[in-house]
Amino acid sequence: MDFDLFVIGGGSAGVRCARISAGHGASVGIAEERHWGGTCVNIGCVPKKLLVQAGEYGGWAEDAAGFGWTITKGPHDWGKLIAAKDREITRLEGIYRKLLSGAGATIFDGRAVLVDPHTVEVAGKRVTAKNIVVATGGYPERPDIPGADLGIISDDAFYLKTMPRHIVMVGSGYIAVEFAGIFRALGAEVHLVYRQPLPLRGFDQDVRESMEEALAAQGIILHPNSTPAKVEADGDRRILALGDGRTLTTDMVFFATGRRANVKGLGLEAAGVELNSKHAIKVDDQLRTTQPHIYAMGDVTDRVNLTPVATAEGHALADSLFGGHPRTVSLRNIPSAVFTTPPVATVGLTEDQAAALWPVDVYVTRFTPMRHNLSGRARKTMMKLVVDKATQKVVGAHMLGEDAAEIIQGIAIAVVMGATKADFDRTIGIHPTAAEEFVTLRTRTRTTDLAKAAE
Ligand code: NDP
């Protein structure tokens, strides 16, 4: 065999797995056909956060007047922002490459395809490996409606030459609400079209209600209970027809309607690797596919599609195969954030998920952040704890508000450790902060007991 390990895909999962395996002394090959660092670094989390930050300055410039500053807000230069973003992403991509070669992995720039269970064809060469990892990620999917190709997807959004002044976003998951916030903060008129009564299906109800309010407060025009039916072109303009017969004419339709595992044309069948009902690679809890020496991780398994999960899986597999330290990654209590303005962050169970298991004590607070009593900006914070009534363990923490992601990361440690409400209560707050509210939630808002309610 040419390699102990061959990794297909140089994204968060693949790079981490290759780098750590090589560090453990394995001979490692890794192939990437598009950009090192994958979706997160190039067309996902990282550039998205830079765009979110760009939007925030506009709000701060306006807020400053309440604090005595005279700041005249000029127009935003999208081209300059994208050029700065591109420079930063090129820098990061270079770091990813350097980390891999520094660790001793052999890098292949090109598409890798499985030829048989131990052979990969890449860049016109055939190489063999004892173990293979498929970490090819996912791609954004357009809905199956006429004219869908006239709309853009998130991959395109990072390379727009100019920023449209009028945008219709379709969907209300992570990507839809994040980009709605970005474009609105940079000055566009933004419409959000979604099928549910509230955005962010799957999130806690209080988060969803607060998100609806926050999007509206930002000036985003909401179209709940709406489905896209057809897109047509009228010159440079786009006309989105909705299921109820209404139409929206816009500069750009942006589909943020979910992502699919990237499994096409990889030779998975030839290698004996099966897919599950979601057309993602089927894996067990050791990340083994139906071919025991072939592993899959990250978005291509479509389980929890988050970069830190992918990197944790990559690291765990490398330690298990070559580090003499077999381990798995728990998919429980994974914190995540939605980088809207303000952001949402959450860890653990929603109230409904928890209350389906046991009666829960619920603590909710809503307030105007101190800064905005002076700035005058209509911006609210919502914080919530979901507590198992019997054990008093905090099983869920949810926040919409400034710095939510930074705050919930710390709270997540307590939740993962199994902290009780009493542990939160005996923790002294840091004053004055928003975060201190999590340790001063004295008054229970309600007890939710679904079993009792059903009686
Ligand atoms: P999500 O799965 O989060 O949301 C998809 C959205 O598209 C939902 O609102 C869904 O509506 C809607 N939708 C799906 N199909 C159709 C259709 N045919 N017509 C109309 N609406 C449709 O996907 P995203 O694309 O936003 O993100 C993909 C994943 O990437 C996320 O789930 C997350 O794991 C990850 N991600 C994480 C980020 C972070 O951590 N900050 C940022 C970006 C992405 P409905 O609810 O009705 O099904």
mmCIF file of C-alpha atoms and ligand atoms in Angstrom, residues 44-45 48 140-145 154 170-178 193-196 198-203 208 226-228 255-259 299 303-308 336-339, ligand 1:
data_model
loop_
_atom_site.group_PDB
_atom_site.id
_atom_site.type_symbol
_atom_site.label_atom_id
_atom_site.label_comp_id
_atom_site.label_asym_id
_atom_site.label_seq_id
_atom_site.Cartn_x
_atom_site.Cartn_y
_atom_site.Cartn_z
ATOM 1 C CA GLY A 44 -18.973 29.334 4.642
ATOM 2 C CA CYS A 45 -18.399 30.191 8.296
ATOM 3 C CA LYS A 48 -19.730 34.785 6.326
ATOM 4 C CA PRO A 140 -26.266 23.975 -1.348
ATOM 5 C CA GLU A 141 -29.388 22.690 -3.013
ATOM 6 C CA ARG A 142 -31.930 24.718 -4.969
ATOM 7 C CA PRO A 143 -35.606 23.791 -4.663
ATOM 8 C CA ASP A 144 -37.103 21.775 -7.493
ATOM 9 C CA ILE A 145 -39.114 24.596 -9.106
ATOM 10 C CA SER A 154 -24.541 30.675 -0.866
ATOM 11 C CA VAL A 170 -35.823 31.852 0.279
ATOM 12 C CA GLY A 171 -35.641 29.690 3.405
ATOM 13 C CA SER A 172 -35.337 30.474 7.093
ATOM 14 C CA GLY A 173 -32.557 28.183 8.275
ATOM 15 C CA TYR A 174 -29.078 29.266 9.339
ATOM 16 C CA ILE A 175 -27.944 30.486 5.936
ATOM 17 C CA ALA A 176 -31.130 32.355 5.009
ATOM 18 C CA VAL A 177 -31.384 34.413 8.185
ATOM 19 C CA GLU A 178 -27.644 35.069 8.333
ATOM 20 C CA VAL A 193 -39.732 34.019 2.135
ATOM 21 C CA TYR A 194 -40.273 30.909 4.262
ATOM 22 C CA ARG A 195 -42.686 28.016 4.582
ATOM 23 C CA GLN A 196 -43.124 28.013 8.357
ATOM 24 C CA LEU A 198 -41.749 31.336 12.258
ATOM 25 C CA PRO A 199 -38.108 31.246 11.088
ATOM 26 C CA LEU A 200 -35.501 28.697 12.270
ATOM 27 C CA ARG A 201 -37.525 25.496 12.407
ATOM 28 C CA GLY A 202 -36.061 23.134 14.994
ATOM 29 C CA PHE A 203 -34.894 25.915 17.332
ATOM 30 C CA ARG A 208 -37.904 31.571 16.953
ATOM 31 C CA SER A 226 -44.946 31.200 1.826
ATOM 32 C CA THR A 227 -43.532 28.726 -0.679
ATOM 33 C CA PRO A 228 -41.551 29.538 -3.808
ATOM 34 C CA PHE A 255 -31.994 30.102 -2.324
ATOM 35 C CA ALA A 256 -30.865 29.018 1.146
ATOM 36 C CA THR A 257 -32.958 25.904 1.088
ATOM 37 C CA GLY A 258 -30.672 23.330 2.642
ATOM 38 C CA ARG A 259 -27.540 21.394 1.780
ATOM 39 C CA ASP A 299 -21.168 17.014 6.209
ATOM 40 C CA ARG A 303 -25.616 14.218 10.808
ATOM 41 C CA VAL A 304 -24.668 17.444 12.581
ATOM 42 C CA ASN A 305 -23.371 19.722 9.837
ATOM 43 C CA LEU A 306 -21.103 21.990 11.823
ATOM 44 C CA THR A 307 -17.370 22.610 11.372
ATOM 45 C CA PRO A 308 -16.362 21.956 14.995
ATOM 46 C CA SER A 336 -24.171 26.290 17.812
ATOM 47 C CA ALA A 337 -24.823 29.863 16.780
ATOM 48 C CA VAL A 338 -26.683 31.669 14.051
ATOM 49 C CA PHE A 339 -24.793 34.828 13.162
HETATM 50 P P1 NDP B 1 -31.269 24.489 6.887
HETATM 51 O O1 NDP B 1 -31.528 23.055 6.757
HETATM 52 O O2 NDP B 1 -30.838 25.061 8.172
HETATM 53 O O3 NDP B 1 -32.554 25.306 6.401
HETATM 54 C C1 NDP B 1 -33.124 25.052 5.146
HETATM 55 C C2 NDP B 1 -34.248 26.043 4.942
HETATM 56 O O4 NDP B 1 -34.727 25.903 3.619
HETATM 57 C C3 NDP B 1 -35.441 25.808 5.868
HETATM 58 O O5 NDP B 1 -35.981 27.049 6.213
HETATM 59 C C4 NDP B 1 -36.381 25.010 4.981
HETATM 60 O O6 NDP B 1 -37.724 25.202 5.305
HETATM 61 C C5 NDP B 1 -36.123 25.658 3.636
HETATM 62 N N1 NDP B 1 -36.456 24.804 2.502
HETATM 63 C C6 NDP B 1 -35.958 23.578 2.203
HETATM 64 N N2 NDP B 1 -36.488 23.132 1.038
HETATM 65 C C7 NDP B 1 -37.331 24.090 0.592
HETATM 66 C C8 NDP B 1 -38.161 24.214 -0.524
HETATM 67 N N3 NDP B 1 -38.230 23.266 -1.442
HETATM 68 N N4 NDP B 1 -38.907 25.332 -0.650
HETATM 69 C C9 NDP B 1 -38.838 26.284 0.294
HETATM 70 N N5 NDP B 1 -38.069 26.250 1.371
HETATM 71 C C10 NDP B 1 -37.309 25.150 1.534
HETATM 72 O O7 NDP B 1 -30.245 24.776 5.716
HETATM 73 P P2 NDP B 1 -29.225 25.937 5.416
HETATM 74 O O8 NDP B 1 -29.066 25.876 3.951
HETATM 75 O O9 NDP B 1 -29.615 27.228 6.044
HETATM 76 O O10 NDP B 1 -27.916 25.429 6.150
HETATM 77 C C11 NDP B 1 -27.444 24.102 5.995
HETATM 78 C C12 NDP B 1 -26.730 23.654 7.212
HETATM 79 O O11 NDP B 1 -25.444 24.255 7.264
HETATM 80 C C13 NDP B 1 -27.365 24.041 8.537
HETATM 81 O O12 NDP B 1 -28.394 23.188 8.919
HETATM 82 C C14 NDP B 1 -26.200 23.991 9.466
HETATM 83 O O13 NDP B 1 -25.991 22.662 9.868
HETATM 84 C C15 NDP B 1 -25.066 24.459 8.596
HETATM 85 N N6 NDP B 1 -24.759 25.883 8.821
HETATM 86 C C16 NDP B 1 -24.361 26.300 10.046
HETATM 87 C C17 NDP B 1 -24.078 27.621 10.280
HETATM 88 C C18 NDP B 1 -23.652 28.067 11.639
HETATM 89 O O14 NDP B 1 -23.251 27.230 12.438
HETATM 90 N N7 NDP B 1 -23.749 29.359 11.951
HETATM 91 C C19 NDP B 1 -24.194 28.623 9.228
HETATM 92 C C20 NDP B 1 -24.644 28.083 7.986
HETATM 93 C C21 NDP B 1 -24.913 26.772 7.804
HETATM 94 P P3 NDP B 1 -38.502 24.285 6.365
HETATM 95 O O15 NDP B 1 -38.061 24.735 7.704
HETATM 96 O O16 NDP B 1 -39.920 24.560 6.069
HETATM 97 O O17 NDP B 1 -38.095 22.873 6.046
#
